[in-house]
Each structure stands twice: as C-alpha cells, then as structure tokens.
XYZ file of C-alpha atoms in Angstrom:
142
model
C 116.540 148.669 107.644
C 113.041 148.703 108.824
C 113.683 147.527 112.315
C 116.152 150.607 112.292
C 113.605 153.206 111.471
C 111.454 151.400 113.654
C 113.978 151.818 116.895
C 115.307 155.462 115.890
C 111.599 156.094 116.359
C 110.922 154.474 119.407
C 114.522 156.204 120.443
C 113.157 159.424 119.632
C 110.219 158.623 121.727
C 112.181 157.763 124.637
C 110.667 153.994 124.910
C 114.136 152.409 123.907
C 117.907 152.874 124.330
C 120.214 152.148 121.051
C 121.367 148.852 122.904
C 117.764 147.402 122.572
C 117.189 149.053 119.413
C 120.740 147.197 117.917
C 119.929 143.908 119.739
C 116.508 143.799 118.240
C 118.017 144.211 114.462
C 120.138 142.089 114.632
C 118.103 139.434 116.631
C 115.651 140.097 113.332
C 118.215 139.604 110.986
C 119.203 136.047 112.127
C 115.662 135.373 112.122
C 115.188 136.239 108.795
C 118.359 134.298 107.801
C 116.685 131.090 109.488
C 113.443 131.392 107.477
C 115.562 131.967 104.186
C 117.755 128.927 104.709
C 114.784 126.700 106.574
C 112.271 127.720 102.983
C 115.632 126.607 101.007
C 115.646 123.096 102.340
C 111.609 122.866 102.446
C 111.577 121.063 98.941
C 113.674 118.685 100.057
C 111.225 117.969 103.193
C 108.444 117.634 101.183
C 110.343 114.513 99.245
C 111.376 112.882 101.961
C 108.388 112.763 103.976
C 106.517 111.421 101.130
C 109.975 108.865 100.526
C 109.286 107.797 104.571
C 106.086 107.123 103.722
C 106.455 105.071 100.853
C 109.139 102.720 103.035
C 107.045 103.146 106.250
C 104.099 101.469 104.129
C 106.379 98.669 103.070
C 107.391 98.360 106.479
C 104.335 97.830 107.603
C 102.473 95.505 104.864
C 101.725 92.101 105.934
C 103.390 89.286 104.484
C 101.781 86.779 102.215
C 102.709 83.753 104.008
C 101.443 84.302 107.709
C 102.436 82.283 110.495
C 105.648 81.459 109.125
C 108.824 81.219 110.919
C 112.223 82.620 109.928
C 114.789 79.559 109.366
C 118.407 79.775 109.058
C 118.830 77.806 105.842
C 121.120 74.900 106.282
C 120.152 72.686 103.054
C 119.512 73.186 99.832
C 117.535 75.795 97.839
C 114.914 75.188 95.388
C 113.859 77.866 92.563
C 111.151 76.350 90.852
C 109.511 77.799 87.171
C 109.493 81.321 88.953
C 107.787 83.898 87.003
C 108.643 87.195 88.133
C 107.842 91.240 87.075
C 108.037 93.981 89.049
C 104.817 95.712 90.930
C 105.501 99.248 88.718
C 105.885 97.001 85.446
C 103.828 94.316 85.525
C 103.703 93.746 81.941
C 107.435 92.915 81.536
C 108.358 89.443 82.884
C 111.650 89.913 84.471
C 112.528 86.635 85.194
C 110.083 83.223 82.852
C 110.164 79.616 84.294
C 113.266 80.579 86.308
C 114.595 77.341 87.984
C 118.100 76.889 90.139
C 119.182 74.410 92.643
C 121.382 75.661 95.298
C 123.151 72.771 97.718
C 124.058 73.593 101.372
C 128.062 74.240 101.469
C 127.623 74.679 97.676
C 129.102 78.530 95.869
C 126.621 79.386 92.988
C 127.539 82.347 90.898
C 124.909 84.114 89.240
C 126.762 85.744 86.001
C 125.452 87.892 82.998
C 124.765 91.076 81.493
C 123.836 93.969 83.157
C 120.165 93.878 84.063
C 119.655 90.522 83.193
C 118.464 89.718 86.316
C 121.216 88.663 88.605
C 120.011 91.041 91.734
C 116.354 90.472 90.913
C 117.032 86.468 92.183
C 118.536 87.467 94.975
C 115.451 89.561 95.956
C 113.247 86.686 95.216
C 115.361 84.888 97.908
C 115.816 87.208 100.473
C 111.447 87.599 100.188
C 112.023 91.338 98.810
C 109.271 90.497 96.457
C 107.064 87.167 95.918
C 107.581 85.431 92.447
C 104.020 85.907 90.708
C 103.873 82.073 89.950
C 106.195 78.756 90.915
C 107.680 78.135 94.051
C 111.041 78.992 95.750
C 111.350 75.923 98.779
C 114.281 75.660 101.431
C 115.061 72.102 102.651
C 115.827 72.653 106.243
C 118.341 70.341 108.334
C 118.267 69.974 111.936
C-alpha cells in the first residue's frame, strides 16, 4: 500500500506513468515475499552451518596412527581387551575387555539387545573412533 501512495504521488507529480508505478509494487511485493520466506528458513541456516562445522572439523582431524597405510584386509581380525566410551560420555564404558577373533572367509554375527553395542564394534573397526585401551590388529596376506 505504501509503494501505491508513493506512485499516485509521483503520478500526480508527473515523474511516473501508472505502468512504472504498478511494476514497482509489485516488483516490491515479491521482494518482500523473498525476505519473509528467506528469514523463515534462517534458523535452519544457522544449524546447519554450525552441523558443517562440526563434520568439517572431523574431517579434518589428524589421525592417531600417522604414516599408516590403508590395507584391504584379507586375514584375520584381532579385537583385543578393547575398552571403549564415547568422547561426549566418557564416564560410561561402552564396550570392557572386549575381545573377538574374526577369520578371513569367516561370517561373524554380532547379536544382542538393542544398544548393547553391536554398531559401536563395528565403528571400532571401520577406525570411526579409537578404543581408549587394547588393541584391534589385522593379519594381512599377500
């Protein structure tokens, strides 16, 4: 409505026609629809720039073993008296003197409750996270 009182004026005045006067409302009004939908999703923005930086930091961290290779695992795997708890909750052990043998060409099932721990091993293999004491060793075959 403003823009409208603004053009009769300027119509009155003879420094615009109604064309420019209704092109300039409306270009306003999609404008103003932008910053009301763009300030809707700013919230959401905020989160996930401060998510990407939480994954961009693990992205970049440095690995505790340095120098190591990457070997496709053709023999067996060793898990030996892992203790495990995660970084936010250090104070509950997740996983105490954890130990499994895996064989190459062997199927191992890892079975239980829910949240007993079955995913948390995996991560310990895949290097997600670094036991906080024993060993996890991969006997390599050429």
């Amino acid at each position: 409505m403003v823009t409208y009182a603004i053009g009769a004026t300027m119509i009155f005045h003879g420094y615009v026609d109604a064309v420019d006067t209704v092109v300039s409302a409306t270009s306003a009004n999609f404008a103003g629809w932008a910053v009301i939908f763009a300030s809707a999703a700013f919230g959401d923005f905020v989160r996930s720039h401060f998510a990407a930086q939480a994954l961009y930091s693990i992205i970049d961290s440095c690995e505790k073993v340095e120098g190591g290779e990457t070997p496709v695992i053709e023999g067996s795997v060793r898990v030996q008296k892992v203790d495990f708890s995660y970084p936010s909750r250090p104070d509950v052990k997740v996983a105490r003197n954890l130990n499994l043998i895996a064989q190459n060409g062997q199927a191992v099932a890892l079975v239980g409750a829910s949240g007993c721990g079955k995913s948390t091993v995996i991560q310990l293999l895949e290097r997600f996270y670094d036991p906080d004491s024993g060993n996890i060793v991969s006997k390599k075959r050429y």
